[in-house]
Coordinates of C-alpha atoms in Angstrom, one line a residue:
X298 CA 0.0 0.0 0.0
X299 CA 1.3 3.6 -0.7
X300 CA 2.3 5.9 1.7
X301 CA -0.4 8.3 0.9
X302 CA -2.9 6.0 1.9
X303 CA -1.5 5.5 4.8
X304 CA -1.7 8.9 5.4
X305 CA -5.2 9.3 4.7
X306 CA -6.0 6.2 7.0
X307 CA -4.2 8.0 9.9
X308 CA -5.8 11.1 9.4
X309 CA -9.3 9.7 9.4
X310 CA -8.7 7.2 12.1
X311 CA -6.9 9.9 14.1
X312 CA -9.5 10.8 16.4
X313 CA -10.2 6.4 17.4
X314 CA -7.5 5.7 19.0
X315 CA -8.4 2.7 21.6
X316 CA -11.0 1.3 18.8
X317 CA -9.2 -1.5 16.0
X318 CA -11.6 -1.4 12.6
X319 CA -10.9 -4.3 9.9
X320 CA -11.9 -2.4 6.5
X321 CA -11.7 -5.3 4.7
X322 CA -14.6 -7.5 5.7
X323 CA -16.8 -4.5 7.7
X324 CA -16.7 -6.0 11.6
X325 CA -15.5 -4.1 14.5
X326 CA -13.3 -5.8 16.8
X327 CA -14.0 -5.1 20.4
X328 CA -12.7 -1.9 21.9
X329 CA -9.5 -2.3 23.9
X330 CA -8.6 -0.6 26.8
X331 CA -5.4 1.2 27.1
X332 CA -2.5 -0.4 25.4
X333 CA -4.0 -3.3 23.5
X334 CA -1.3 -6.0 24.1
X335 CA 1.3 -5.7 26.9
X336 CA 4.5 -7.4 26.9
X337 CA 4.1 -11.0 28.1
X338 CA 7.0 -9.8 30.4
X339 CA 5.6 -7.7 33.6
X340 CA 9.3 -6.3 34.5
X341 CA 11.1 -4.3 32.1
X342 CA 14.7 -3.7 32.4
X343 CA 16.2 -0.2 32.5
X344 CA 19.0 0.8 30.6
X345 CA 21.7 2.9 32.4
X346 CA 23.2 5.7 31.0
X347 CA 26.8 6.0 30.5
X348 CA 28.4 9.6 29.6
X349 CA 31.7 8.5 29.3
X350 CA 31.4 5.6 26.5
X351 CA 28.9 7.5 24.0
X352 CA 29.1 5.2 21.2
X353 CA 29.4 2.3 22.8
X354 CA 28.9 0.7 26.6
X355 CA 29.7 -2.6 27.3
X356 CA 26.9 -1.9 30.4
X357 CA 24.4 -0.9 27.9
X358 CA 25.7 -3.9 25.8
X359 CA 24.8 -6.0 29.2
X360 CA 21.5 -4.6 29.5
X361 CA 20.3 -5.2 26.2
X362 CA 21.7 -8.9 26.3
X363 CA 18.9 -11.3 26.9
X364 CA 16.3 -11.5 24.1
X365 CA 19.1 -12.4 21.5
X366 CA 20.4 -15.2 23.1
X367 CA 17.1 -16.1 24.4
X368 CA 16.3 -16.5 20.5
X369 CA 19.1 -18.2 19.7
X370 CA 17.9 -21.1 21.2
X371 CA 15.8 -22.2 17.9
X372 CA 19.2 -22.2 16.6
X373 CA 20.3 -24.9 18.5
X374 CA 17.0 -26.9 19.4
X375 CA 17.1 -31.0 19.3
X376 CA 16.1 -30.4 15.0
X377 CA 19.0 -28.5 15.2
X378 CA 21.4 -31.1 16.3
X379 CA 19.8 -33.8 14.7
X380 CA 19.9 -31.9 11.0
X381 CA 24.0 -31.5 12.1
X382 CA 24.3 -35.1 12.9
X383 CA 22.5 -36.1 9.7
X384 CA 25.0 -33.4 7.9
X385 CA 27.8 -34.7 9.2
X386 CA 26.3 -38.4 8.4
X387 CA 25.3 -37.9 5.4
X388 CA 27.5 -35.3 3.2
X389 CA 30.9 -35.0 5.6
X390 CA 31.7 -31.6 5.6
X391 CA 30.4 -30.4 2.6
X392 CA 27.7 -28.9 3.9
X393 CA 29.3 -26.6 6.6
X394 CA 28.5 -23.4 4.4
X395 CA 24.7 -24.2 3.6
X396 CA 25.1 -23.9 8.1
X397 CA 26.9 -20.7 7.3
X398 CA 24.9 -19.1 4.6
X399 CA 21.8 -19.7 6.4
X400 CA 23.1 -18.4 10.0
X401 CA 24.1 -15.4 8.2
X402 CA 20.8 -14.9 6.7
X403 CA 19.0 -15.7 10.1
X404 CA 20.8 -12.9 11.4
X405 CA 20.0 -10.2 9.0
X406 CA 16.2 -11.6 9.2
X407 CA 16.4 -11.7 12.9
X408 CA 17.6 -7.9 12.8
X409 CA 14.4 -7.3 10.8
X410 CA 12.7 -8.6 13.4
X411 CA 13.9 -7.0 16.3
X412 CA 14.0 -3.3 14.8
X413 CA 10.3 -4.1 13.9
X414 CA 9.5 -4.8 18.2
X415 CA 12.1 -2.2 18.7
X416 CA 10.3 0.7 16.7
X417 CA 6.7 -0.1 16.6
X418 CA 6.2 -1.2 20.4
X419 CA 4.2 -3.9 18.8
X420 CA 5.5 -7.9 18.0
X421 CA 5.4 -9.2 14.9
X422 CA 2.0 -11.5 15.3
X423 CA 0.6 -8.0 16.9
X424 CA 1.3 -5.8 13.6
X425 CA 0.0 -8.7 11.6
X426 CA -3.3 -8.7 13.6
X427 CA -3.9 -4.8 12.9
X428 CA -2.6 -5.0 9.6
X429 CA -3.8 -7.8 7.8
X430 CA -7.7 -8.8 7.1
X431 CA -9.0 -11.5 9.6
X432 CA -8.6 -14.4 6.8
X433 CA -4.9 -13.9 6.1
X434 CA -4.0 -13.1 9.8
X435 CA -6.0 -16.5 10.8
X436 CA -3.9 -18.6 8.3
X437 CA -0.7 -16.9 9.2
X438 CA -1.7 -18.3 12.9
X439 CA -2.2 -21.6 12.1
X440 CA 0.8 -21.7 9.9
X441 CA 3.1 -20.1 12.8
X442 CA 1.1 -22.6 15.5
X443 CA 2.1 -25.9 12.9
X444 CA 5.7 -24.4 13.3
X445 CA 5.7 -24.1 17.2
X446 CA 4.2 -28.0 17.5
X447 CA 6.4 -29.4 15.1
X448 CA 9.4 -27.7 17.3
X449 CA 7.9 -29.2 20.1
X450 CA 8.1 -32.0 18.9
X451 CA 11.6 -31.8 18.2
X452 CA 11.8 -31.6 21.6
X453 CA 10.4 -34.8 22.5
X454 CA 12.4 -36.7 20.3
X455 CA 15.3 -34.8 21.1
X456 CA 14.8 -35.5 24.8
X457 CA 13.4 -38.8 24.8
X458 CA 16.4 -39.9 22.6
X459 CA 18.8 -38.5 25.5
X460 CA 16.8 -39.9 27.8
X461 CA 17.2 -43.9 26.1
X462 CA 21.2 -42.8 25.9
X463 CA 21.5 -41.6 29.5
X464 CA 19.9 -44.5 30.9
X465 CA 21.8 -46.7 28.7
X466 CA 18.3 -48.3 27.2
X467 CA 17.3 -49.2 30.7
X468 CA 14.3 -46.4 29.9
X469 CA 12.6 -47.0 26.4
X470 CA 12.5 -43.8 23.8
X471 CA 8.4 -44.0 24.6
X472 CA 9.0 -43.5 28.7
X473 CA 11.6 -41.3 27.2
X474 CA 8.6 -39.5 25.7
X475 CA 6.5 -39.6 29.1
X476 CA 9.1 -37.9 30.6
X477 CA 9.7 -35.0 28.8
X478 CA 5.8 -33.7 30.1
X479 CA 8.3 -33.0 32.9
X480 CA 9.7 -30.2 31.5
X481 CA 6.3 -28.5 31.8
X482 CA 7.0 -28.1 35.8
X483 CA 10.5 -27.0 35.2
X484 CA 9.6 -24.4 33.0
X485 CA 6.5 -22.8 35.5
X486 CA 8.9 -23.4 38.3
X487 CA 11.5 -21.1 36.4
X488 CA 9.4 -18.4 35.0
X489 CA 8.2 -17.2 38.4
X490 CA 12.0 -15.6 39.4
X491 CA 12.3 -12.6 36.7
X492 CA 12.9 -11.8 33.7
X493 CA 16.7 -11.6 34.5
X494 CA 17.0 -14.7 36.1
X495 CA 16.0 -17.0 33.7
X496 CA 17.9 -15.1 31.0
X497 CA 20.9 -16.4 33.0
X498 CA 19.8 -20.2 33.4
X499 CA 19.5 -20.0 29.3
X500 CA 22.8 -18.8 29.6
X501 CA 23.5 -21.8 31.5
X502 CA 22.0 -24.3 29.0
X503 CA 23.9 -22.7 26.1
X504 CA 27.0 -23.4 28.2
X505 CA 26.3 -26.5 28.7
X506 CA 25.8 -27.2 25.0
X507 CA 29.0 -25.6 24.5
X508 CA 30.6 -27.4 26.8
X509 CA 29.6 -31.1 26.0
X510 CA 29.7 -31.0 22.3
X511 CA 33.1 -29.3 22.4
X512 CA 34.6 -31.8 24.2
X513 CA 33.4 -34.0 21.7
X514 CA 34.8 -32.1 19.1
X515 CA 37.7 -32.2 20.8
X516 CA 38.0 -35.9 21.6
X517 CA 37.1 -36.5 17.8
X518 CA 39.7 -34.1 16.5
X519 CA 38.3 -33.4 13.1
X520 CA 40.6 -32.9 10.4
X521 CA 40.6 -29.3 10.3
X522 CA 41.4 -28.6 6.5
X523 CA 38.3 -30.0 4.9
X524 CA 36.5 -28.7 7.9
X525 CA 37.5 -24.9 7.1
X526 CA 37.2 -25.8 3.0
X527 CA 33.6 -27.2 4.0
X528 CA 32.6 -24.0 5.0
X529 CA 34.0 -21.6 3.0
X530 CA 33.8 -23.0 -0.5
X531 CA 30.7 -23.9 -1.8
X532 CA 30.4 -27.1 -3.5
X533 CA 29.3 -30.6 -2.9
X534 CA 31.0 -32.6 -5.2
X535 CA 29.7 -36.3 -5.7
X536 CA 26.1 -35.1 -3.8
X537 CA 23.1 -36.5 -4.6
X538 CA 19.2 -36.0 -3.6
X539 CA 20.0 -37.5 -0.1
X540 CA 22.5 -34.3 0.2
X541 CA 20.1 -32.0 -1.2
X542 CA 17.4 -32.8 0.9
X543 CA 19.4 -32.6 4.2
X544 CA 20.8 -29.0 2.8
X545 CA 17.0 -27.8 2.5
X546 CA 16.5 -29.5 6.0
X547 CA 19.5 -27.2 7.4
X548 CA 18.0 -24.0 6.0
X549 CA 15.2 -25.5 8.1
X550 CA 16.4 -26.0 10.9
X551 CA 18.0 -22.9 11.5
X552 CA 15.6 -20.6 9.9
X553 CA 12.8 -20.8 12.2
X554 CA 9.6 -19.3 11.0
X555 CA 8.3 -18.7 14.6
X556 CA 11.8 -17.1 16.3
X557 CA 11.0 -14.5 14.1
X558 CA 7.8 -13.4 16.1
X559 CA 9.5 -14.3 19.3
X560 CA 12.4 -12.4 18.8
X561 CA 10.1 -9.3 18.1
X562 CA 8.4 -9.5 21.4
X563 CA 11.2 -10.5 23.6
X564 CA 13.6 -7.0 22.6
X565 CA 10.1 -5.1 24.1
X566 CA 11.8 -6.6 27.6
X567 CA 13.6 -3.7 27.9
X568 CA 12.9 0.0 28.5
X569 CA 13.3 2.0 25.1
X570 CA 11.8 5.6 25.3
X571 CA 10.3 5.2 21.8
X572 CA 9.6 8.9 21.2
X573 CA 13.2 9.5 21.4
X574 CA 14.7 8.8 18.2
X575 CA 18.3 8.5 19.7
X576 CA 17.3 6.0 22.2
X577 CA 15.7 4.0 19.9
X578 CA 18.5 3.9 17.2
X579 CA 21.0 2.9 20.2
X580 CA 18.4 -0.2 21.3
X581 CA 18.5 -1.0 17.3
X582 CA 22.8 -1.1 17.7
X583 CA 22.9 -2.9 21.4
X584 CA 20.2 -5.5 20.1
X585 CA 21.8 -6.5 16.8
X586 CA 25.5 -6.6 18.1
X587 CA 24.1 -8.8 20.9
X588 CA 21.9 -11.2 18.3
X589 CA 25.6 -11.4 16.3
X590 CA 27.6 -12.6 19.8
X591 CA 24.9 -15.2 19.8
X592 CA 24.0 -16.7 16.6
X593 CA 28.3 -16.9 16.2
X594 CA 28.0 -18.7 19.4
X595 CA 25.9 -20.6 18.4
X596 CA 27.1 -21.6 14.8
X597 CA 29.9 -22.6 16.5
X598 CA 28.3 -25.4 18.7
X599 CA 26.4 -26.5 15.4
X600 CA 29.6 -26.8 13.6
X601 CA 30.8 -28.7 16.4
X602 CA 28.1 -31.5 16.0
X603 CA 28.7 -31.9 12.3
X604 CA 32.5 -31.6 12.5
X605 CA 32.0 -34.9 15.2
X606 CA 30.0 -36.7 12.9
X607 CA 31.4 -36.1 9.9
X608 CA 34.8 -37.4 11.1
X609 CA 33.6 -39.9 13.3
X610 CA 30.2 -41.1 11.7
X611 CA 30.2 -40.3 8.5
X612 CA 28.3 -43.3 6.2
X613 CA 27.0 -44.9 9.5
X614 CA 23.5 -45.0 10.4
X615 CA 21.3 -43.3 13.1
X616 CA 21.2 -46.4 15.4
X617 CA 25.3 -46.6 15.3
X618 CA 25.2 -43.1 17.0
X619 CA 25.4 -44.3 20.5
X620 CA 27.5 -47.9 20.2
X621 CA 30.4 -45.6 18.3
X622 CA 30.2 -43.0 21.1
X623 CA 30.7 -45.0 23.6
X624 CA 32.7 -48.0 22.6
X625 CA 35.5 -45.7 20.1
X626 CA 35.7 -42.7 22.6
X627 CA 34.2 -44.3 25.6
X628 CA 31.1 -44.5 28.0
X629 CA 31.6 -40.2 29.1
X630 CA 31.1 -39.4 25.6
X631 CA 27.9 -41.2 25.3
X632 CA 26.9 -39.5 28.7
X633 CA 28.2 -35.7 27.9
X634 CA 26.2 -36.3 24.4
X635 CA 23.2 -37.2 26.1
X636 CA 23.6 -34.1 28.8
X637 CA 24.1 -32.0 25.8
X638 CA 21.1 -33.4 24.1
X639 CA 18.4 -32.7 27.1
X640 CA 20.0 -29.2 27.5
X641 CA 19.1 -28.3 24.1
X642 CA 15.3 -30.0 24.4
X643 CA 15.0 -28.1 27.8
X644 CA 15.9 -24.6 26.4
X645 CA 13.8 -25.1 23.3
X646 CA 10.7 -26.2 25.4
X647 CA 10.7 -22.4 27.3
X648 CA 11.5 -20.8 24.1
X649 CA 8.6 -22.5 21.8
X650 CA 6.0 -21.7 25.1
X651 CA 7.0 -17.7 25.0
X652 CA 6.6 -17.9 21.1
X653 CA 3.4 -19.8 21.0
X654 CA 1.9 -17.3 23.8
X655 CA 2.9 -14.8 21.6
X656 CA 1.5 -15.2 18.3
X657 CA -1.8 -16.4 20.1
X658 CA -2.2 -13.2 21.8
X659 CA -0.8 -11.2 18.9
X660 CA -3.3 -12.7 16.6
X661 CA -6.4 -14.1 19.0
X662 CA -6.1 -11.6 21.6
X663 CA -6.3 -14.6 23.4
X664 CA -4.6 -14.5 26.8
X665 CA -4.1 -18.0 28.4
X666 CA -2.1 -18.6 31.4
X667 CA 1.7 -20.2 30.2
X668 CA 0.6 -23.7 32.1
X669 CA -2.5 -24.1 29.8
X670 CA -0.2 -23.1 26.6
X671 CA 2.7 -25.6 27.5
X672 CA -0.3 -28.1 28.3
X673 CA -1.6 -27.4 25.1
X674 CA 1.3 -27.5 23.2
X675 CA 3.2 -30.6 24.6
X676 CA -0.3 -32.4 24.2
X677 CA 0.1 -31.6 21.0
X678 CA 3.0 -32.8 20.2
X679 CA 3.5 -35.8 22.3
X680 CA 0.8 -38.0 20.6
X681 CA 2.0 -38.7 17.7
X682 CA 5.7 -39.0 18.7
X683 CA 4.5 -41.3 21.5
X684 CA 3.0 -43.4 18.8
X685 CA 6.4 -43.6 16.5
X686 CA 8.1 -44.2 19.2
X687 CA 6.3 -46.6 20.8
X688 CA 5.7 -49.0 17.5
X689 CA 8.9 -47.9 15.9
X690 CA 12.5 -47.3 16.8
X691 CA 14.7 -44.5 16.7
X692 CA 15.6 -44.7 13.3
X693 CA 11.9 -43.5 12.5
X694 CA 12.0 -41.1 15.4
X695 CA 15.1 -39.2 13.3
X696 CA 13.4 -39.6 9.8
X697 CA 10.4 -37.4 11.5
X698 CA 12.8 -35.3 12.6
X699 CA 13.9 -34.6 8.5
X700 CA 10.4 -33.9 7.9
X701 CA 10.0 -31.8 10.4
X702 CA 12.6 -29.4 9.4
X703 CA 11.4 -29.7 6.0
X704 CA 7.7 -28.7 7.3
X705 CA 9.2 -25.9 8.7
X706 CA 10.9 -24.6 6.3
X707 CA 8.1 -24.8 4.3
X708 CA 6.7 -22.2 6.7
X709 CA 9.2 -19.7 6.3
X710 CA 7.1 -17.2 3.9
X711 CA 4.7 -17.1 6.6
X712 CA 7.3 -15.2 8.5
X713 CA 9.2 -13.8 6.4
X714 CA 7.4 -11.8 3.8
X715 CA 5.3 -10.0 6.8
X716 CA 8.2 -9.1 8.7
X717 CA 9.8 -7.8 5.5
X718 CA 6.5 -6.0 4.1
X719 CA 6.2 -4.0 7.6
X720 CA 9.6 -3.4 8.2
X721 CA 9.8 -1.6 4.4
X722 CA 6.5 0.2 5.3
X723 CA 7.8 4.2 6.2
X724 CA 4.4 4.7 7.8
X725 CA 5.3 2.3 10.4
X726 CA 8.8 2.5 10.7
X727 CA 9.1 6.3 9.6
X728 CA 12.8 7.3 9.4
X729 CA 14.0 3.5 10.4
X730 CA 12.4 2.0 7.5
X731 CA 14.3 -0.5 5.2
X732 CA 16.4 1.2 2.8
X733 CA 16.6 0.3 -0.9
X734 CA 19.2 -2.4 -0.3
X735 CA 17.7 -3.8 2.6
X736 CA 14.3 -4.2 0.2
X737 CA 16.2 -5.7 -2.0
X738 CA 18.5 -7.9 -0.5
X739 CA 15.6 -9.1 1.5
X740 CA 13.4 -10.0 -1.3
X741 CA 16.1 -11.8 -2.8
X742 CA 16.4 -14.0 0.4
X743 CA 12.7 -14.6 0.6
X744 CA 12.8 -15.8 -3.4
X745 CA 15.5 -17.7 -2.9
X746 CA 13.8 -19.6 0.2
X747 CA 11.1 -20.2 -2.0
X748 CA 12.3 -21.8 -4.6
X749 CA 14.2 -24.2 -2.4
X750 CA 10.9 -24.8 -1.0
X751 CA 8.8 -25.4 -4.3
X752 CA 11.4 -27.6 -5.2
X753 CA 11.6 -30.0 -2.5
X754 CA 7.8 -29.8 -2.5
X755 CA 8.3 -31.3 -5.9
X756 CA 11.2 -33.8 -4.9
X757 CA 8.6 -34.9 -2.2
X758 CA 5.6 -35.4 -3.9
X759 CA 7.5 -37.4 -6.7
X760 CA 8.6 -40.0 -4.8
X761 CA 5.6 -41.0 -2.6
X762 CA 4.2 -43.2 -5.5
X763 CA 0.6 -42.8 -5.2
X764 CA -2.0 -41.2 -7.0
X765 CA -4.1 -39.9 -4.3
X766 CA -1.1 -38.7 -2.7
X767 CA -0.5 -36.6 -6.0
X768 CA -4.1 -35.4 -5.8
X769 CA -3.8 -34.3 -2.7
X770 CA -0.3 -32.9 -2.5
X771 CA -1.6 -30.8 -5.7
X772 CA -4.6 -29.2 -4.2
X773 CA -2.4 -28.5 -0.9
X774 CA 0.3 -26.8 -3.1
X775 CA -2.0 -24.8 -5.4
X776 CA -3.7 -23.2 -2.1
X777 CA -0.2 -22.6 -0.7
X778 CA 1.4 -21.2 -3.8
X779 CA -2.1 -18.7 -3.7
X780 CA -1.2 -17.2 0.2
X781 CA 2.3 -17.4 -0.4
X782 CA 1.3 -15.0 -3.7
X783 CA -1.1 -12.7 -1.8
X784 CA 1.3 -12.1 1.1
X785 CA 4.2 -11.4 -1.9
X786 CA 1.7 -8.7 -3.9
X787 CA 1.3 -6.8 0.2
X788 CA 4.8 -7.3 0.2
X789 CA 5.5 -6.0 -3.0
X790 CA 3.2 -3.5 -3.2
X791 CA 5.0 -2.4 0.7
X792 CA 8.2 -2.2 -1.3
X793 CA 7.1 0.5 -3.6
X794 CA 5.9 -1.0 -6.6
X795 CA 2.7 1.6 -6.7
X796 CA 2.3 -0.3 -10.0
X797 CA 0.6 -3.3 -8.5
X798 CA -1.5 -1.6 -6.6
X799 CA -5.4 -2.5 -7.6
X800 CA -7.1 0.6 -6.9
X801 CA -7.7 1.0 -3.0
X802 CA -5.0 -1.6 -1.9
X803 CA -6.2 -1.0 1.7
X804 CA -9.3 -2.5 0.9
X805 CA -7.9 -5.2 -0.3
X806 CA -5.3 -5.9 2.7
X807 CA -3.4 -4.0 5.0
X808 CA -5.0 -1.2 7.3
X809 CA -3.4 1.3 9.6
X810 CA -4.1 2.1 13.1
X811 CA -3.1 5.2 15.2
X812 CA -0.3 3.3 18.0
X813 CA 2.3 2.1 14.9
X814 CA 2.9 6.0 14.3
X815 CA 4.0 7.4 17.7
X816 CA 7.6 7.8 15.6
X817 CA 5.7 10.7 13.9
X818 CA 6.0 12.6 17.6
X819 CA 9.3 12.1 17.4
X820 CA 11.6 14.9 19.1
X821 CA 13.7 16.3 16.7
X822 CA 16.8 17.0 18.8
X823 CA 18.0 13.7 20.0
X824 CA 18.7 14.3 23.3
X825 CA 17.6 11.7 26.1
X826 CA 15.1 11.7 28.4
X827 CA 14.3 10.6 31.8
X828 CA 14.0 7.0 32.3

């Protein structure tokens, strides 16, 4: 939509400001009161001023770490790990700069992200809800809550597997399963010390994952030339589908769609005057120089995993995993592995609860208490992997592990356009607005993710041999291929091509509301205030 009608929206709505108004299908959502989402945080953190250091603070830095590492997590969740142990397993090294390639592009999409929560006030499933008709922005939650499950899910495979490892098989992968509804009562029992607090036991977990799969990668001792030609050249010579596949299961894995709408929310933690242009240009800095310390960190725990497997597992099979861990480099391998395992199902388990409270109050304005949305969730997703597990071994717990990844990156748009369509949009973003090379470097990325996507879609419907299946699989992809085209003409339309506009776009899609242009009172001296 242009600017100008943006503009005229403002003007006319100027005067409602508690009231929300979807033009597109006529119906009036129910007045709010005050501000119409709070942070699911109640404590925010204040940021301390520093005179001496004006460009840059390492106690501002301090203040504003949290949220990025906190969204790092999805980086490293039990898919995670599993996708570098089937890297590793699968194509040696030569897939260490897909890992790159897509951490790098995580980070510039996460920076998106973050200057969107940063700017507006608002989280990503939140702008969606005021900007999009209630059709789209219903689809785009049940796309985001298919995400969030099939994480969680992760997680119980993840966990049950470390589970069967730590109790050397003494506890089947389906109590393994069972037990992981644990992690329900550690997470409640963490969330009630601040905000703080359990920013520092992730910290913990990350640790710990650093810790245990370094020593392995130390104990393996990886042969260090292919690993660095792995990841900086490009190529896969003598790769086949198998290697494909796994490469579109990295981007993934690591590419979360739903980390984008957490990471949105969690940077509105801290206290950012956002009438103060200054202050929120410095939050912008501090928040994407902390995101950088942690996705490096956390690249290099996943290069970690596939450098192990690759040297020390490369052409074996899933259920080898544990016998070459323990009998080649002995029973505390197999035990660190496992520890590093259940830290990494732990952490993702708090992480997918924040994100799937998010986007259900962002989008339903539904508030549910965090015990009824882990309930919910880990309900969920524990059936069916309580089934697999239970009538199948861990060699089909992993293979739903691939398709997992692969589901999720086949979510990706769902994230991605919106965040790049509201992010480009001056209206909401006034001066901080993508640029032209951020609109079109970001559009490049998104195209790019899709065609990977369309063609595994193809690779996958090929080979399931049935007709039905082909029927089915055609119908799904023809109503996919229609959202994914309606979110790319708002997106498109966002990024100035007036062109494609079909009359009153605003009709049609996005509408405006009052609280996304509080930058518009900016001060024009950028001097701080008060905090």
């Amino acid at each position: 939509m242009s600017d100008q009608n943006y503009r005229n929206l403002d003007e006319s709505d100027s005067a409602d400001h508690g009231s929300k108004q979807d033009i597109s299908d006529g119906s009036i959502e129910p007045i709010i009161e005050g501000e119409p989402f709070t942070s699911y945080f109640d404590e925010k953190i204040a940021i301390p001023e520093d005179e001496v250091h004006s460009w840059f603070s390492f106690r501002k830095l301090w203040a504003f770490t949290g949220p990025g590492f906190l969204m790092s997590i999805a980086y490293l969740d039990p898919g995670n790990i599993e996708s570098d142990l089937q890297s590793g397993s699968v194509a040696d090294f030569k897939l260490l700069w897909v890992l790159l390639a897509a951490t790098v592009i995580g980070l510039l999409l996460q920076r998106l992200a973050a200057r969107l929560g940063v700017v507006t006030g608002l989280h990503l499933a939140e702008v969606c809800n005021r900007q999009y008709p209630k059709f789209p922005r219903i689809v785009l939650w049940l796309m985001v809550e298919l995400a969030i499950i099939g994480s969680d899910m992760q997680e119980v495979i993840g966990s049950a597997i470390a589970i069967n490892l730590l109790s050397v098989g003494l506890i089947p992968l389906w109590g393994g399963v069972l037990i992981t509804i644990a992690d329900t009562f550690v997470f409640l029992f963490l969330d009630k010390y601040g905000l703080r607090k359990l920013e520092a036991f992730f910290g913990l977990l990350i640790t710990i994952m650093a810790v245990t799969f370094g020593y392995e990668y130390v104990r393996v001792r990886p042969d260090q030339g292919k690993l660095l030609k792995g990841m900086f050249f490009p190529y896969c010579d003598g790769c086949g589908t198998p290697q494909l596949e796994q490469a579109v299961g990295i981007v993934g894995a690591v590419i979360m769609p739903h980390n984008m709408y957490l990471h949105s929310a969690l940077v509105k933690s801290r206290e950012v005057n956002r009438s103060n242009k200054k202050e929120v240009r410095e939050a912008n800095k501090y928040f994407f120089i902390e995101s950088t310390i942690a996705l490096f960190i956390s690249f290099l725990i996943n290069v970690f995993v596939v450098a192990v497997f690759a040297e020390a597992f490369y052409g074996k099979t899933n259920a080898e995993v544990g016998v070459v861990l323990g009998c080649y480099f002995g029973p505390a391998a197999l035990y660190i592995w496992a520890v590093g395992i259940l830290a990494a199902g732990q952490s993702s388990t708090m992480t997918g609860t924040y994100s799937g409270q998010f986007v259900m109050e962002g989008f339903l304005n539904l508030k549910w208490s965090r015990f009824a949305r882990v309930i919910l969730t880990r309900s969920i997703a524990i059936t069916p992997t309580l089934l697999v597990a239970i009538f199948q071994d861990v060699e089909h717990l992993t293979g739903m592990n691939d398709f997992l990844n692969v589901l999720q990156s086949l979510q990706l748009p769902f994230a991605l356009i919106p965040v790049l369509t509201f992010t480009s949009l001056r209206p909401v973003m006034n001066e901080f607005a993508n640029g032209l090379g951020w609109k079109i470097a970001g559009g490049i990325l998104i195209l790019i993710v899709c065609c990977i996507n369309m063609y595994f879609v193809v690779v996958y419907v090929s080979s399931l041999g049935h007709v039905g299946f082909y029927v089915g699989a055609a119908f799904l992809s023809i109503a996919y291929l229609c959202f994914v085209a309606y979110l790319t003409w708002q997106c498109l339309v966002a990024l100035g091509m007036k062109f494609l506009e079909c009359g009153q776009t605003y009709n049609l899609g996005l509408t405006t509301y009052p609280e996304l242009f509080l930058l518009n009172n900016m001060e024009k001296e950028d001097l701080p205030t008060p905090r």
